[in-house]
Amino acid sequence: MIYLDNAATTPLKEEVLESMLPWLRSDFGNPSSLYLPGRKARVAVESAREEIASFVNAHPSELFFTSGGTESNNAILRSAFYESRLVSSFAAPASEHHSVLHPLRDLSSQGASFSLIPVNCEGRVVPDSLLHFNQRSVLVSVMHANNETGVIQDLALVKEHVPEAFLHSDCVQSLGKVSVNVEELRVDFASFSAHKIHGPKGIGAMYVRRGIDFKAHQSGGAQERNRRAGTEAVALIVGMATAVRLACDRIREFQERSRLLSDLLRKRLAEIIPGVRFNTPQYKVLPNILNVSFPGGSATQGESILQMLDMQGVCVSNGSACVSGSQQASHVLLAMGLPVSEASMAIRFSFSFMNATEDVEAAVVATEQAYQSTLV
Ligand code: PLP
């Protein structure tokens, strides 16, 4: 198998699994219990929180564990409107992940106002369009790096244009791949997930800037200092901290290796498929994602290419894991102004440390065959 869909998820690293095993086998205490096994679990959770916080330049008290990026996005946006009553309006680009767009759509049907922020043909926010949202009653949500194209948004520039508004960023794709420093990014809220960086699935975190009166969206017990009820998933939390440390310690190396692979793929695809379009720009992007549209396409052809690649053991996707299989044009590419034909015919290749140049060469051969067969 050639796995080139690392933006969808990544395999668990051996070291991550090793760090989790004691918490799955013998150390079963509930971190809220006051006796020894409970206290031991509490220490593990708090050490993990400190470690992750140090890598994103947050204070540990600003990080709350959740079940992943989707929950973090939902909790932050819904709580800002319902429980915390911080804002009455939201603004976000149409190229955001569905776990941001769908809660915002729900909130707008419940009385919140929701405006779309325009993006340019590369998918970058148009800064001047933001001025309108510079109000304390508005929450602006702009993802750090796009999961389909890899485009990185200049969040500090966004904040410069909306200093009064709250700023949330979905940092699920950027954590461990580029620097994520909540102070430099000037965000008030951020969302993280472990499984994009060889951590376990089902664990993530939300960052809430100190001083913001943030109330729980999910209520129950007093866990996570009353911000997210539910017994902490100790093993997953420990695994997330290990994954974050391993990824952040090797960011430079990850960037160099991924850049090598995506440059090679770009060059080879341009040679063999005339008219191929690269939806991932060359600069200010995650190095490990390359999104490509094939000429003369339709949604059915896009799906056929994916299926044929699958039959040859090459795992790639047509963008977001959430829409694959549904033969829809990518909402991200449509927001960038691509015609439906090109937005339907896109394939995302995404790399991790586990890939090598041989994977790229094999994927290129398989892609060319799959593409040619859709033309006959
Ligand atoms: N946000 C982005 C940008 C993503 O790529 C994903 C995962 O596909 C999510 C949020 C959802 O994260 P999780 O799978 O941890 O719920």
GROMACS .gro file of C-alpha atoms and ligand atoms in nm:
model
  392
    1MET     CA    1   0.000   0.000   0.000
    2ILE     CA    2   0.114   0.353  -0.077
    3TYR     CA    3  -0.047   0.583   0.175
    4LEU     CA    4  -0.056   0.944   0.057
    5ASP     CA    5  -0.356   1.068   0.254
    6ASN     CA    6  -0.183   1.188   0.567
    7ALA     CA    7  -0.399   1.501   0.589
    8ALA     CA    8  -0.695   1.265   0.652
    9THR     CA    9  -0.515   1.075   0.925
   10THR     CA   10  -0.175   0.926   1.003
   11PRO     CA   11  -0.062   0.591   1.142
   12LEU     CA   12   0.008   0.581   1.515
   13LYS     CA   13   0.381   0.607   1.592
   14GLU     CA   14   0.534   0.323   1.791
   15GLU     CA   15   0.664   0.564   2.060
   16VAL     CA   16   0.315   0.710   2.093
   17LEU     CA   17   0.166   0.365   2.142
   18GLU     CA   18   0.435   0.275   2.397
   19SER     CA   19   0.359   0.587   2.600
   20MET     CA   20  -0.012   0.499   2.601
   21LEU     CA   21   0.010   0.131   2.690
   22PRO     CA   22   0.054   0.160   3.071
   23TRP     CA   23  -0.260   0.376   3.083
   24LEU     CA   24  -0.455   0.113   2.892
   25ARG     CA   25  -0.317  -0.188   3.079
   26SER     CA   26  -0.253  -0.131   3.444
   27ASP     CA   27  -0.282   0.238   3.535
   28PHE     CA   28  -0.656   0.261   3.514
   29GLY     CA   29  -0.726   0.524   3.782
   30ASN     CA   30  -0.977   0.801   3.730
   31PRO     CA   31  -0.791   1.136   3.743
   32SER     CA   32  -1.070   1.276   3.962
   33SER     CA   33  -1.021   1.009   4.232
   34LEU     CA   34  -0.827   1.117   4.539
   35TYR     CA   35  -0.645   0.790   4.613
   36LEU     CA   36  -0.309   0.690   4.462
   37PRO     CA   37  -0.409   0.545   4.120
   38GLY     CA   38  -0.630   0.851   4.063
   39ARG     CA   39  -0.355   1.092   4.165
   40LYS     CA   40  -0.114   0.913   3.934
   41ALA     CA   41  -0.353   0.955   3.641
   42ARG     CA   42  -0.404   1.321   3.734
   43VAL     CA   43  -0.026   1.379   3.722
   44ALA     CA   44  -0.013   1.217   3.376
   45VAL     CA   45  -0.295   1.438   3.244
   46GLU     CA   46  -0.145   1.756   3.384
   47SER     CA   47   0.206   1.673   3.257
   48ALA     CA   48   0.060   1.614   2.911
   49ARG     CA   49  -0.124   1.945   2.929
   50GLU     CA   50   0.196   2.127   3.029
   51GLU     CA   51   0.394   1.964   2.751
   52ILE     CA   52   0.142   2.045   2.477
   53ALA     CA   53   0.096   2.401   2.611
   54SER     CA   54   0.472   2.460   2.598
   55PHE     CA   55   0.481   2.369   2.227
   56VAL     CA   56   0.207   2.617   2.131
   57ASN     CA   57   0.327   2.885   2.374
   58ALA     CA   58   0.009   2.871   2.583
   59HIS     CA   59  -0.028   2.854   2.958
   60PRO     CA   60  -0.142   2.505   3.067
   61SER     CA   61  -0.455   2.659   3.221
   62GLU     CA   62  -0.554   2.778   2.871
   63LEU     CA   63  -0.574   2.423   2.724
   64PHE     CA   64  -0.873   2.190   2.760
   65PHE     CA   65  -0.882   1.834   2.629
   66THR     CA   66  -1.165   1.735   2.395
   67SER     CA   67  -1.239   1.440   2.166
   68GLY     CA   68  -1.071   1.610   1.868
   69GLY     CA   69  -1.080   1.897   1.623
   70THR     CA   70  -1.450   1.865   1.548
   71GLU     CA   71  -1.550   1.889   1.911
   72SER     CA   72  -1.310   2.177   1.978
   73ASN     CA   73  -1.450   2.377   1.686
   74ASN     CA   74  -1.809   2.305   1.788
   75ALA     CA   75  -1.753   2.376   2.156
   76ILE     CA   76  -1.578   2.707   2.095
   77LEU     CA   77  -1.827   2.839   1.841
   78ARG     CA   78  -2.143   2.717   2.011
   79SER     CA   79  -2.033   2.824   2.357
   80ALA     CA   80  -1.936   3.170   2.231
   81PHE     CA   81  -2.300   3.217   2.131
   82TYR     CA   82  -2.508   3.008   2.374
   83GLU     CA   83  -2.331   2.952   2.706
   84SER     CA   84  -2.064   3.221   2.724
   85ARG     CA   85  -2.272   3.479   2.537
   86LEU     CA   86  -1.958   3.646   2.410
   87VAL     CA   87  -2.083   3.727   2.060
   88SER     CA   88  -2.395   3.752   1.847
   89SER     CA   89  -2.222   3.739   1.507
   90PHE     CA   90  -1.973   3.516   1.329
   91ALA     CA   91  -1.762   3.555   1.017
   92ALA     CA   92  -1.562   3.283   0.840
   93PRO     CA   93  -1.436   3.206   0.489
   94ALA     CA   94  -1.638   2.957   0.283
   95SER     CA   95  -1.319   2.748   0.262
   96GLU     CA   96  -1.323   2.649   0.631
   97HIS     CA   97  -1.359   2.287   0.741
   98HIS     CA   98  -1.715   2.160   0.775
   99SER     CA   99  -1.669   2.128   1.151
  100VAL     CA  100  -1.661   2.510   1.152
  101LEU     CA  101  -1.907   2.585   0.871
  102HIS     CA  102  -2.181   2.348   0.985
  103PRO     CA  103  -2.202   2.472   1.347
  104LEU     CA  104  -2.203   2.828   1.212
  105ARG     CA  105  -2.486   2.740   0.978
  106ASP     CA  106  -2.675   2.587   1.274
  107LEU     CA  107  -2.610   2.895   1.487
  108SER     CA  108  -2.734   3.124   1.213
  109SER     CA  109  -3.064   2.933   1.212
  110GLN     CA  110  -3.084   3.000   1.587
  111GLY     CA  111  -3.053   3.378   1.569
  112ALA     CA  112  -2.679   3.440   1.527
  113SER     CA  113  -2.570   3.636   1.223
  114PHE     CA  114  -2.312   3.467   1.001
  115SER     CA  115  -2.118   3.632   0.719
  116LEU     CA  116  -1.878   3.478   0.470
  117ILE     CA  117  -1.531   3.632   0.440
  118PRO     CA  118  -1.411   3.638   0.077
  119VAL     CA  119  -1.095   3.450  -0.020
  120ASN     CA  120  -0.879   3.512  -0.327
  121CYS     CA  121  -0.793   3.259  -0.599
  122GLU     CA  122  -0.529   3.102  -0.372
  123GLY     CA  123  -0.781   3.066  -0.091
  124ARG     CA  124  -0.632   3.345   0.121
  125VAL     CA  125  -0.851   3.581   0.318
  126VAL     CA  126  -0.883   3.926   0.157
  127PRO     CA  127  -0.774   4.148   0.452
  128ASP     CA  128  -0.972   4.461   0.355
  129SER     CA  129  -1.295   4.262   0.361
  130LEU     CA  130  -1.243   4.208   0.735
  131LEU     CA  131  -1.275   4.568   0.855
  132HIS     CA  132  -1.651   4.534   0.863
  133PHE     CA  133  -1.619   4.263   1.133
  134ASN     CA  134  -1.406   4.464   1.374
  135GLN     CA  135  -1.652   4.459   1.661
  136ARG     CA  136  -1.645   4.305   2.008
  137SER     CA  137  -1.973   4.124   1.934
  138VAL     CA  138  -1.817   3.930   1.644
  139LEU     CA  139  -1.614   3.608   1.640
  140VAL     CA  140  -1.398   3.566   1.329
  141SER     CA  141  -1.298   3.206   1.254
  142VAL     CA  142  -1.010   3.152   1.011
  143MET     CA  143  -0.825   2.822   0.991
  144HIS     CA  144  -0.445   2.829   1.017
  145ALA     CA  145  -0.380   2.583   0.733
  146ASN     CA  146  -0.637   2.450   0.491
  147ASN     CA  147  -0.686   2.073   0.494
  148GLU     CA  148  -0.749   2.047   0.119
  149THR     CA  149  -0.491   2.285  -0.028
  150GLY     CA  150  -0.244   2.341   0.258
  151VAL     CA  151  -0.274   2.720   0.223
  152ILE     CA  152  -0.158   2.899   0.538
  153GLN     CA  153  -0.348   3.208   0.647
  154ASP     CA  154  -0.169   3.508   0.794
  155LEU     CA  155  -0.359   3.513   1.123
  156ALA     CA  156  -0.164   3.803   1.273
  157LEU     CA  157  -0.267   4.009   0.969
  158VAL     CA  158  -0.629   3.901   1.020
  159LYS     CA  159  -0.612   4.014   1.384
  160GLU     CA  160  -0.458   4.346   1.277
  161HIS     CA  161  -0.777   4.413   1.080
  162VAL     CA  162  -1.016   4.296   1.355
  163PRO     CA  163  -0.846   4.387   1.683
  164GLU     CA  164  -1.181   4.424   1.860
  165ALA     CA  165  -1.330   4.093   1.746
  166PHE     CA  166  -1.258   3.749   1.893
  167LEU     CA  167  -1.036   3.536   1.668
  168HIS     CA  168  -1.065   3.157   1.652
  169SER     CA  169  -0.841   2.936   1.443
  170ASP     CA  170  -0.872   2.572   1.350
  171CYS     CA  171  -0.507   2.463   1.382
  172VAL     CA  172  -0.575   2.093   1.328
  173GLN     CA  173  -0.361   2.069   1.012
  174SER     CA  174  -0.083   2.305   1.114
  175LEU     CA  175   0.011   2.170   1.457
  176GLY     CA  176   0.344   1.988   1.436
  177LYS     CA  177   0.399   2.088   1.072
  178VAL     CA  178   0.467   2.460   1.101
  179SER     CA  179   0.516   2.678   1.406
  180VAL     CA  180   0.192   2.721   1.602
  181ASN     CA  181   0.248   2.993   1.861
  182VAL     CA  182  -0.081   3.126   1.996
  183GLU     CA  183   0.081   3.456   2.095
  184GLU     CA  184   0.235   3.518   1.754
  185LEU     CA  185  -0.083   3.409   1.577
  186ARG     CA  186  -0.278   3.645   1.808
  187VAL     CA  187  -0.570   3.405   1.843
  188ASP     CA  188  -0.821   3.400   2.129
  189PHE     CA  189  -0.931   3.043   2.061
  190ALA     CA  190  -0.770   2.752   1.875
  191SER     CA  191  -0.853   2.389   1.798
  192PHE     CA  192  -0.612   2.097   1.786
  193SER     CA  193  -0.626   1.725   1.706
  194ALA     CA  194  -0.376   1.442   1.762
  195HIS     CA  195  -0.441   1.201   1.478
  196LYS     CA  196  -0.294   1.420   1.202
  197ILE     CA  197   0.051   1.390   1.362
  198HIS     CA  198   0.071   1.015   1.434
  199GLY     CA  199  -0.125   1.047   1.757
  200PRO     CA  200  -0.439   0.854   1.850
  201LYS     CA  201  -0.781   0.932   1.706
  202GLY     CA  202  -1.048   1.071   1.936
  203ILE     CA  203  -0.837   1.322   2.126
  204GLY     CA  204  -0.774   1.691   2.076
  205ALA     CA  205  -0.766   2.015   2.266
  206MET     CA  206  -0.904   2.365   2.261
  207TYR     CA  207  -0.710   2.675   2.354
  208VAL     CA  208  -0.902   2.954   2.528
  209ARG     CA  209  -0.706   3.271   2.602
  210ARG     CA  210  -0.681   3.352   2.972
  211GLY     CA  211  -0.929   3.614   3.084
  212ILE     CA  212  -1.207   3.508   2.847
  213ASP     CA  213  -1.515   3.405   3.042
  214PHE     CA  214  -1.564   3.076   2.860
  215LYS     CA  215  -1.838   2.846   2.982
  216ALA     CA  216  -1.873   2.476   2.905
  217HIS     CA  217  -2.075   2.368   2.605
  218GLN     CA  218  -2.082   2.013   2.737
  219SER     CA  219  -2.189   1.995   3.099
  220GLY     CA  220  -2.177   1.721   3.362
  221GLY     CA  221  -1.884   1.670   3.600
  222ALA     CA  222  -1.634   1.938   3.689
  223GLN     CA  223  -1.352   1.797   3.473
  224GLU     CA  224  -1.129   2.031   3.278
  225ARG     CA  225  -1.200   2.303   3.532
  226ASN     CA  226  -1.567   2.303   3.442
  227ARG     CA  227  -1.504   2.370   3.073
  228ARG     CA  228  -1.556   2.017   2.935
  229ALA     CA  229  -1.733   1.752   3.137
  230GLY     CA  230  -1.645   1.383   3.110
  231THR     CA  231  -1.378   1.152   3.252
  232GLU     CA  232  -1.047   1.238   3.090
  233ALA     CA  233  -0.919   0.984   2.832
  234VAL     CA  234  -0.584   0.943   3.008
  235ALA     CA  235  -0.417   0.710   2.756
  236LEU     CA  236  -0.523   0.926   2.460
  237ILE     CA  237  -0.412   1.245   2.635
  238VAL     CA  238  -0.069   1.095   2.712
  239GLY     CA  239  -0.048   0.974   2.350
  240MET     CA  240  -0.135   1.319   2.220
  241ALA     CA  241   0.142   1.480   2.425
  242THR     CA  242   0.395   1.228   2.290
  243ALA     CA  243   0.278   1.286   1.933
  244VAL     CA  244   0.297   1.665   1.970
  245ARG     CA  245   0.649   1.643   2.117
  246LEU     CA  246   0.775   1.408   1.845
  247ALA     CA  247   0.625   1.622   1.568
  248CYS     CA  248   0.733   1.959   1.707
  249ASP     CA  249   1.088   1.840   1.778
  250ARG     CA  250   1.135   1.753   1.409
  251ILE     CA  251   0.941   2.025   1.230
  252ARG     CA  252   1.236   2.148   1.020
  253GLU     CA  253   1.320   1.794   0.903
  254PHE     CA  254   0.952   1.724   0.830
  255GLN     CA  255   0.929   2.038   0.620
  256GLU     CA  256   1.241   1.959   0.419
  257ARG     CA  257   1.137   1.601   0.347
  258SER     CA  258   0.778   1.684   0.261
  259ARG     CA  259   0.884   1.972   0.039
  260LEU     CA  260   1.114   1.738  -0.152
  261LEU     CA  261   0.830   1.491  -0.210
  262SER     CA  262   0.568   1.746  -0.308
  263ASP     CA  263   0.810   1.928  -0.544
  264LEU     CA  264   0.890   1.596  -0.711
  265LEU     CA  265   0.522   1.510  -0.746
  266ARG     CA  266   0.446   1.855  -0.887
  267LYS     CA  267   0.723   1.823  -1.146
  268ARG     CA  268   0.633   1.469  -1.251
  269LEU     CA  269   0.259   1.534  -1.283
  270ALA     CA  270   0.323   1.847  -1.491
  271GLU     CA  271   0.539   1.635  -1.725
  272ILE     CA  272   0.286   1.358  -1.783
  273ILE     CA  273  -0.054   1.532  -1.770
  274PRO     CA  274  -0.066   1.842  -1.988
  275GLY     CA  275  -0.304   2.102  -1.850
  276VAL     CA  276  -0.289   1.972  -1.493
  277ARG     CA  277  -0.370   2.249  -1.245
  278PHE     CA  278  -0.206   2.279  -0.904
  279ASN     CA  279  -0.453   2.416  -0.653
  280THR     CA  280  -0.181   2.435  -0.388
  281PRO     CA  281   0.028   2.748  -0.442
  282GLN     CA  282   0.410   2.728  -0.417
  283TYR     CA  283   0.453   2.950  -0.111
  284LYS     CA  284   0.301   3.002   0.233
  285VAL     CA  285   0.155   2.652   0.232
  286LEU     CA  286   0.198   2.336   0.436
  287PRO     CA  287   0.483   2.147   0.270
  288ASN     CA  288   0.306   1.810   0.285
  289ILE     CA  289  -0.011   1.879   0.082
  290LEU     CA  290  -0.045   1.897  -0.295
  291ASN     CA  291  -0.393   1.945  -0.441
  292VAL     CA  292  -0.428   1.883  -0.813
  293SER     CA  293  -0.711   1.921  -1.066
  294PHE     CA  294  -0.706   1.721  -1.386
  295PRO     CA  295  -0.815   1.877  -1.713
  296GLY     CA  296  -1.154   1.813  -1.870
  297GLY     CA  297  -1.306   1.662  -1.563
  298SER     CA  298  -1.635   1.580  -1.401
  299ALA     CA  299  -1.722   1.454  -1.053
  300THR     CA  300  -1.767   1.100  -1.184
  301GLN     CA  301  -1.425   1.104  -1.348
  302GLY     CA  302  -1.270   1.232  -1.025
  303GLU     CA  303  -1.426   0.944  -0.833
  304SER     CA  304  -1.314   0.694  -1.099
  305ILE     CA  305  -0.954   0.808  -1.066
  306LEU     CA  306  -0.972   0.765  -0.689
  307GLN     CA  307  -1.122   0.418  -0.725
  308MET     CA  308  -0.861   0.311  -0.978
  309LEU     CA  309  -0.582   0.438  -0.757
  310ASP     CA  310  -0.736   0.246  -0.470
  311MET     CA  311  -0.734  -0.073  -0.680
  312GLN     CA  312  -0.363  -0.019  -0.736
  313GLY     CA  313  -0.305   0.025  -0.364
  314VAL     CA  314  -0.259   0.403  -0.372
  315CYS     CA  315  -0.456   0.586  -0.100
  316VAL     CA  316  -0.530   0.950  -0.179
  317SER     CA  317  -0.848   1.152  -0.148
  318ASN     CA  318  -1.050   1.416  -0.319
  319GLY     CA  319  -0.998   1.659  -0.032
  320SER     CA  320  -1.187   1.639   0.289
  321ALA     CA  321  -1.242   1.293   0.436
  322CYS     CA  322  -1.595   1.409   0.519
  323VAL     CA  323  -1.708   1.445   0.158
  324SER     CA  324  -1.514   1.165  -0.007
  325GLY     CA  325  -1.748   0.920  -0.167
  326SER     CA  326  -2.017   1.181  -0.215
  327GLN     CA  327  -1.903   1.297  -0.562
  328GLN     CA  328  -1.942   1.661  -0.466
  329ALA     CA  329  -1.726   1.940  -0.593
  330SER     CA  330  -1.490   2.064  -0.322
  331HIS     CA  331  -1.640   2.360  -0.136
  332VAL     CA  332  -1.285   2.487  -0.074
  333LEU     CA  333  -1.197   2.496  -0.444
  334LEU     CA  334  -1.535   2.648  -0.531
  335ALA     CA  335  -1.470   2.923  -0.273
  336MET     CA  336  -1.139   2.991  -0.452
  337GLY     CA  337  -1.337   3.049  -0.773
  338LEU     CA  338  -1.260   2.725  -0.958
  339PRO     CA  339  -1.525   2.608  -1.204
  340VAL     CA  340  -1.731   2.308  -1.088
  341SER     CA  341  -1.555   2.083  -1.342
  342GLU     CA  342  -1.211   2.150  -1.190
  343ALA     CA  343  -1.337   2.154  -0.833
  344SER     CA  344  -1.488   1.808  -0.891
  345MET     CA  345  -1.178   1.662  -1.049
  346ALA     CA  346  -0.935   1.739  -0.769
  347ILE     CA  347  -0.714   1.498  -0.584
  348ARG     CA  348  -0.520   1.571  -0.268
  349PHE     CA  349  -0.187   1.400  -0.209
  350SER     CA  350  -0.052   1.443   0.143
  351PHE     CA  351   0.273   1.316   0.289
  352SER     CA  352   0.422   1.222   0.622
  353PHE     CA  353   0.762   1.109   0.749
  354MET     CA  354   0.667   0.758   0.646
  355ASN     CA  355   0.677   0.841   0.273
  356ALA     CA  356   0.974   0.822   0.036
  357THR     CA  357   1.047   0.926  -0.323
  358GLU     CA  358   0.957   0.572  -0.441
  359ASP     CA  359   0.602   0.634  -0.316
  360VAL     CA  360   0.581   0.945  -0.531
  361GLU     CA  361   0.715   0.766  -0.839
  362ALA     CA  362   0.469   0.478  -0.797
  363ALA     CA  363   0.180   0.718  -0.737
  364VAL     CA  364   0.268   0.914  -1.052
  365VAL     CA  365   0.261   0.600  -1.268
  366ALA     CA  366  -0.069   0.489  -1.114
  367THR     CA  367  -0.222   0.835  -1.151
  368GLU     CA  368  -0.126   0.863  -1.515
  369GLN     CA  369  -0.282   0.524  -1.592
  370ALA     CA  370  -0.596   0.608  -1.398
  371TYR     CA  371  -0.631   0.948  -1.565
  372GLN     CA  372  -0.574   0.808  -1.918
  373SER     CA  373  -0.833   0.538  -1.861
  374THR     CA  374  -1.099   0.797  -1.776
  375LEU     CA  375  -1.040   0.963  -2.115
  376VAL     CA  376  -1.121   0.657  -2.327
  377PLP     N1  377  -1.037   2.071   1.109
  377PLP     C1  378  -0.958   2.035   1.008
  377PLP     C2  379  -0.888   2.141   0.930
  377PLP     C3  380  -0.940   1.901   0.975
  377PLP     O1  381  -0.862   1.867   0.872
  377PLP     C4  382  -1.007   1.803   1.052
  377PLP     C5  383  -0.996   1.659   1.018
  377PLP     O2  384  -1.019   1.617   0.909
  377PLP     C6  385  -1.088   1.846   1.158
  377PLP     C7  386  -1.100   1.979   1.184
  377PLP     C8  387  -1.160   1.746   1.244
  377PLP     O3  388  -1.071   1.693   1.340
  377PLP     P1  389  -1.107   1.555   1.413
  377PLP     O4  390  -1.096   1.447   1.311
  377PLP     O5  391  -1.004   1.545   1.523
  377PLP     O6  392  -1.244   1.571   1.468
   0.00000   0.00000   0.00000
